[in-house]
CSV table of C-alpha atoms and ligand atoms in Angstrom, one decimal:
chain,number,residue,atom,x,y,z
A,235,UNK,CA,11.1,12.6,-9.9
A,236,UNK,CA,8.4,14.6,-9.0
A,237,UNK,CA,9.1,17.7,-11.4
A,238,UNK,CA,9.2,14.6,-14.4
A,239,UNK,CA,4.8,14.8,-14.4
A,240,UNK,CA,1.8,17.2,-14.8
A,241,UNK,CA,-0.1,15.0,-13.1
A,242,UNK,CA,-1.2,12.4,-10.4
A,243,UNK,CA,-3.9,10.2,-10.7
A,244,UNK,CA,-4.8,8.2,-7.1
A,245,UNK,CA,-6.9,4.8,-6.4
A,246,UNK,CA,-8.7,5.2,-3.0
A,247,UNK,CA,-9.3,2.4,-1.4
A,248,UNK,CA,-5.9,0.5,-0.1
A,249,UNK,CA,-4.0,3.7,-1.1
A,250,UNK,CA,-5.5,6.7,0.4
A,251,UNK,CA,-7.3,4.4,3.7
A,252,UNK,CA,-7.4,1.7,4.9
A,253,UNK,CA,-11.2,0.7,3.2
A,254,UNK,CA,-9.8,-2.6,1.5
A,255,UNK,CA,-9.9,-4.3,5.0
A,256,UNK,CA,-13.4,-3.0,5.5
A,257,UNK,CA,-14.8,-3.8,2.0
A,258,UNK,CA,-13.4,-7.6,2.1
A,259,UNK,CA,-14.6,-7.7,6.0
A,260,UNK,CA,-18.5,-7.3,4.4
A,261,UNK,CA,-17.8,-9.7,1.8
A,262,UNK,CA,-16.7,-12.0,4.6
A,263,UNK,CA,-19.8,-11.8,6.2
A,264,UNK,CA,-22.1,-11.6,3.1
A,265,UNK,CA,-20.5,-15.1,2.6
A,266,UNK,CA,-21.3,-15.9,6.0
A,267,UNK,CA,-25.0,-14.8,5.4
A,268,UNK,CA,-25.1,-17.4,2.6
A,269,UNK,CA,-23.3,-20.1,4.5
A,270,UNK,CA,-20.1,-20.2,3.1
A,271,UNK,CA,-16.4,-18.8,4.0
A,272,UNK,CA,-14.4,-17.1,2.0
A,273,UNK,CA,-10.8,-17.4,2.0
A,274,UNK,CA,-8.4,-14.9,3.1
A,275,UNK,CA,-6.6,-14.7,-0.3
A,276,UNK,CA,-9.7,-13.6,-2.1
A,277,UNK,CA,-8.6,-10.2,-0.8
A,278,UNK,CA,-6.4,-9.6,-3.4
A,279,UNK,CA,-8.7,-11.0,-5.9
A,280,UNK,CA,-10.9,-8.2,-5.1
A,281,UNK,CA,-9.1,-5.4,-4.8
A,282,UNK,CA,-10.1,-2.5,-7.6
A,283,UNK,CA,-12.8,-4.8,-9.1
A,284,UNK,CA,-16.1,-3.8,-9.4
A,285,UNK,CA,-19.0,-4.4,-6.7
A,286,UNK,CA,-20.9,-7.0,-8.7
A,287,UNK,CA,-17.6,-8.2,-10.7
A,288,UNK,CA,-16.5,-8.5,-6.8
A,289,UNK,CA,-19.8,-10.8,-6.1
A,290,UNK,CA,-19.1,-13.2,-8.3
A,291,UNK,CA,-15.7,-14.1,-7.5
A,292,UNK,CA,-17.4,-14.3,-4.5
A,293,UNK,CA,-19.8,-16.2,-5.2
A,294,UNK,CA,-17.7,-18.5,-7.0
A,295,UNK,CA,-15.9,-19.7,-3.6
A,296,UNK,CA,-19.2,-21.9,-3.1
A,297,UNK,CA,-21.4,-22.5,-6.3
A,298,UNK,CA,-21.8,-21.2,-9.8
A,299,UNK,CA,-22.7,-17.5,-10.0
A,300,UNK,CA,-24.5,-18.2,-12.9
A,301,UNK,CA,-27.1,-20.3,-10.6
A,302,UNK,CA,-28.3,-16.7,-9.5
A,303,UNK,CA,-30.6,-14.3,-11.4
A,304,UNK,CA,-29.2,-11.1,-12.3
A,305,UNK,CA,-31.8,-9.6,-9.5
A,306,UNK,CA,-30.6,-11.9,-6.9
A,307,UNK,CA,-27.5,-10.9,-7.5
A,308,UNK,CA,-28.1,-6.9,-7.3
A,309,UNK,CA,-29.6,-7.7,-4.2
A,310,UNK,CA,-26.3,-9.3,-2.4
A,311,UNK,CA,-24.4,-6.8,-3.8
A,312,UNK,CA,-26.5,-4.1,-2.4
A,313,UNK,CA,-26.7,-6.3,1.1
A,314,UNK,CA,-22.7,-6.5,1.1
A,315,UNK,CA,-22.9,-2.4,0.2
A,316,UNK,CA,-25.1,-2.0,3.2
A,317,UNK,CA,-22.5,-4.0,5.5
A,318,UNK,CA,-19.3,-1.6,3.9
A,319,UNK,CA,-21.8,1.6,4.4
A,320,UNK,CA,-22.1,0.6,8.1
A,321,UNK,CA,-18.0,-0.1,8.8
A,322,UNK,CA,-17.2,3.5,7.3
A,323,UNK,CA,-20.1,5.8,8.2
A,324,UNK,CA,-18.5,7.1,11.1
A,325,UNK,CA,-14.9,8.2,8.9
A,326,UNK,CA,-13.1,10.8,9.5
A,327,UNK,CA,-9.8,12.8,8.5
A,328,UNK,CA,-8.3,10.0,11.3
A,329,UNK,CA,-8.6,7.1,8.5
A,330,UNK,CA,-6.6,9.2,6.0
A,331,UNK,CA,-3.5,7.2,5.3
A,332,UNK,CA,-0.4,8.7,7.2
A,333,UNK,CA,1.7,11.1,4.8
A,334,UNK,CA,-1.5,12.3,2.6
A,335,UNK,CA,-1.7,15.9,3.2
A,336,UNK,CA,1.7,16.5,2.7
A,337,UNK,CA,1.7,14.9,-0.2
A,338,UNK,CA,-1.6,16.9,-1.9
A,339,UNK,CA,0.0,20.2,-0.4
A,340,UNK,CA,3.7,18.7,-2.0
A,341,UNK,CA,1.9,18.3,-5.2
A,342,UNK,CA,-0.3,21.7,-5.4
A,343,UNK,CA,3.0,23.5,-4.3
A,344,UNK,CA,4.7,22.0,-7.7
A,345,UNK,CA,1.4,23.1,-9.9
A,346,UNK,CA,0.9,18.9,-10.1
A,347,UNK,CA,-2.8,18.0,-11.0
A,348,UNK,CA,-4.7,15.5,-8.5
A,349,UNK,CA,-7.4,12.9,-9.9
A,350,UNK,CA,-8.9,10.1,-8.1
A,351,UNK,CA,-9.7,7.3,-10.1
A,352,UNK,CA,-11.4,4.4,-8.1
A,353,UNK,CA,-13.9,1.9,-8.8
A,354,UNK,CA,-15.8,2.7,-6.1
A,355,UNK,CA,-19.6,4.6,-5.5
A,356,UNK,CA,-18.4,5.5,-2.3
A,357,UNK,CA,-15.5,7.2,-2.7
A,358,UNK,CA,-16.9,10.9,-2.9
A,359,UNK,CA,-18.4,10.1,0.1
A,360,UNK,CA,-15.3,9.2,1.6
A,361,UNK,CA,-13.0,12.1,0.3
A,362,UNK,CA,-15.4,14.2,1.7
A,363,UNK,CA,-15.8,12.5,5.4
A,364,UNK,CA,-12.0,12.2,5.3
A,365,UNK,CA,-11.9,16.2,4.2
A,366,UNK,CA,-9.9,15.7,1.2
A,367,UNK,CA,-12.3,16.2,-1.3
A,368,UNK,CA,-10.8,20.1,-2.0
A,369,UNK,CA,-7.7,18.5,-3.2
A,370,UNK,CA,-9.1,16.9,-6.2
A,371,UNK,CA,-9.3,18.7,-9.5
A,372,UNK,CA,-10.7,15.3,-11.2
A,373,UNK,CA,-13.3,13.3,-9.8
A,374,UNK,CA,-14.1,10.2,-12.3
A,375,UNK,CA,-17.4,9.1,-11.7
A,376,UNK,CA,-17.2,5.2,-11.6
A,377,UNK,CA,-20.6,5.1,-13.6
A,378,UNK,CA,-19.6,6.6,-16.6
A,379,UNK,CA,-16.3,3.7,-17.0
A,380,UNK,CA,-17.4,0.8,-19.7
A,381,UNK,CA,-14.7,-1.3,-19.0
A,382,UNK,CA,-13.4,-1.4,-15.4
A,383,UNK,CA,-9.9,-1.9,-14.4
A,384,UNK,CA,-7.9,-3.8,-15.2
A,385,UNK,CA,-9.0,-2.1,-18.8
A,386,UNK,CA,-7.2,1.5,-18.9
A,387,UNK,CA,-10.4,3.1,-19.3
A,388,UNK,CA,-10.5,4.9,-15.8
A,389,UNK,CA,-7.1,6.2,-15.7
A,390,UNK,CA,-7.3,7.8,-19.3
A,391,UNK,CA,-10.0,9.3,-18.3
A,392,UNK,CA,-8.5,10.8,-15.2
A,393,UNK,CA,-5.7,12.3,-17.6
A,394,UNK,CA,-7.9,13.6,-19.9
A,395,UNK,CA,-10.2,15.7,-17.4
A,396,UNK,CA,-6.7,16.8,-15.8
A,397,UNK,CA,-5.9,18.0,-19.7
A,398,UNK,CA,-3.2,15.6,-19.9
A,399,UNK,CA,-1.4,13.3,-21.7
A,400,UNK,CA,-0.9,9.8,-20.1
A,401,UNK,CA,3.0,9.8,-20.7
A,402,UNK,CA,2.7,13.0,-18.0
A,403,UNK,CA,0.6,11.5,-15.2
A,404,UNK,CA,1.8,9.0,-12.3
A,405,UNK,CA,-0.6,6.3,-11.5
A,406,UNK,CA,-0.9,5.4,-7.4
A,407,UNK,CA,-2.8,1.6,-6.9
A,408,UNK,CA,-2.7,-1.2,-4.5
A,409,UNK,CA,-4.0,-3.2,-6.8
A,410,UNK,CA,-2.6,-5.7,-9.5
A,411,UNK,CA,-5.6,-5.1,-11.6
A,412,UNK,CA,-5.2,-1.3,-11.2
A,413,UNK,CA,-1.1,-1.3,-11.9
A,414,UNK,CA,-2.3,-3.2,-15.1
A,415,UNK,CA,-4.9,-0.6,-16.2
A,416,UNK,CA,-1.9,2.0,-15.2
A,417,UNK,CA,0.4,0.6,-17.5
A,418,UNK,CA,-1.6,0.2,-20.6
A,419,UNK,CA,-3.0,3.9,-20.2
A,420,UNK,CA,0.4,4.9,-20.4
A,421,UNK,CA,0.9,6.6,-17.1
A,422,UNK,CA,4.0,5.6,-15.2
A,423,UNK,CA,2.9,3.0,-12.4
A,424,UNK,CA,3.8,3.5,-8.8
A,425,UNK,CA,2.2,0.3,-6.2
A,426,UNK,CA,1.0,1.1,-2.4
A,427,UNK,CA,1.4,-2.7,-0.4
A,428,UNK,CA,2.6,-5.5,-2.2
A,429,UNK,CA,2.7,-6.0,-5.2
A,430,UNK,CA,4.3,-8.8,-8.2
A,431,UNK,CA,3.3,-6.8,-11.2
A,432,UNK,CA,4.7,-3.3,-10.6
A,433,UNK,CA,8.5,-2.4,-10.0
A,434,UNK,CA,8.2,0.5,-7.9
A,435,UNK,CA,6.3,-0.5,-4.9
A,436,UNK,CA,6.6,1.5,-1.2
A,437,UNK,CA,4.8,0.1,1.8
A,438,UNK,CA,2.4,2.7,2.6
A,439,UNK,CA,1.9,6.7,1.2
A,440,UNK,CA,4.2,7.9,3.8
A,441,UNK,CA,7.0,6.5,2.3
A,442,UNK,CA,6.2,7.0,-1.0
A,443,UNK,CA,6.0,10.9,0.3
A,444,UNK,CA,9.6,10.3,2.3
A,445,UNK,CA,11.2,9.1,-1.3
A,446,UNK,CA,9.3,12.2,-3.2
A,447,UNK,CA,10.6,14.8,-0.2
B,274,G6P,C1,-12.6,-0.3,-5.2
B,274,G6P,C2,-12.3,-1.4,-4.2
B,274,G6P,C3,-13.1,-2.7,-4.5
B,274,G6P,C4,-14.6,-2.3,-4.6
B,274,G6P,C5,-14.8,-1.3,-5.7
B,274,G6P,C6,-16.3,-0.9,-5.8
B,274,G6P,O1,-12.0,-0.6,-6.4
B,274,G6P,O2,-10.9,-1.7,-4.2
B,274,G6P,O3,-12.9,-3.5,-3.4
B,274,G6P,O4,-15.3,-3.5,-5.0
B,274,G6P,O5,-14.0,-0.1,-5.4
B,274,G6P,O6,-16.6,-0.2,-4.7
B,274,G6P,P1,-18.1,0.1,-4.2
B,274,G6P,O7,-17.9,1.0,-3.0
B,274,G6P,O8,-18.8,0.9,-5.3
B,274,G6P,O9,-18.8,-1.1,-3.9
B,275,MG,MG1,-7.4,0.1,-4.3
């Protein structure tokens, strides 16, 4: 399939590393911090959505986010950033998911544009502790996206900085709300994990690399 598209525009967190773990595990114990757990499920509730999006389905496992100010509630989110920062700051090329390399190089050898489109701040830090950041010849800055997945913004973005029409580009995402902001772009969806809303789903990168070989 691979000589079908121009272009392949990556999530990061959940598809690239293992990060999804580490950003519910701070959630978990922001929660904590306020004196309430949070549910295992709400993992998948999170995944792709935005940090302060994120705190207030949080929040929402014990009172009304509305009952918090909009500056009490930049200041959890920037506590629960501070617990995430913590879990990753020692990453390395070790946390890249299995199968990555060889797909970039797979892609670059087939004149295939790369673009990471993720949600998160941290992600250029990441590429670069990870020393994948050379791989990338579109970086969207999360900052600049109105309307964050599961709107399309993001990934027509991603296609128009690779020069791109949507209809060209693959979309990579462990996350429902990400395959839905795939689809209504226009790119053609492929799911990391589990997934209900996405027909072509592999376990993990490495076998989405074995199918592609
Ligand atoms: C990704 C993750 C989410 C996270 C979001 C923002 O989409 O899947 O769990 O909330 O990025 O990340 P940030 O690092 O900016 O808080
Ligand atoms: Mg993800």
């Amino acid at each position: 399939m691979i000589d079908q598209y121009k272009g392949f525009v990556f999530d990061l967190d959940g598809v690239l590393t293992e990060t999804s773990k580490a950003h519910f595990e701070a959630w978990k114990e922001l929660a904590a911090k306020i004196g309430f757990e949070l549910p295992d499920h709400v993992i998948d509730e999170v995944r792709g959505i935005s940090r302060l999006e994120s705190l207030d389905i949080v929040l929402g496992y014990n009172k009304n986010p509305q009952d918090y100010s909009y500056d009490e509630k930049v200041a959890l989110a920037t506590q629960k950033n501070n617990i995430y920062l913590d879990k990753i700051k020692a990453y390395s090329p070790n946390d890249l998911a299995e199968g990555a390399i060889e797909l970039f190089e797979l892609l670059k050898d087939n004149h295939i544009g790369i673009a990471l489109a993720s949600a998160s701040n941290n992600a250029p830090f990441l590429l670069k502790a990870m020393r994948i950041d050379h791989y990338f010849d579109a970086i969207i800055d999360p900052k600049t996206i109105k309307n964050g997945k599961p709107a399309p913004e993001i990934f027509l973005k991603a296609c128009e900085m690779l020069g791109l029409e949507p209809r060209e580009c693959v979309g990579i995402e462990d996350a429902e709300a990400g395959i839905e902001s795939i689809k209504t772009a226009g790119l053609y969806p492929i799911g990391i994990g589990k997934l209900s809303n996405c027909e072509e789903v592999y376990p993990d990168l490495k076998a989405l690399l074995d199918h592609l070989l």
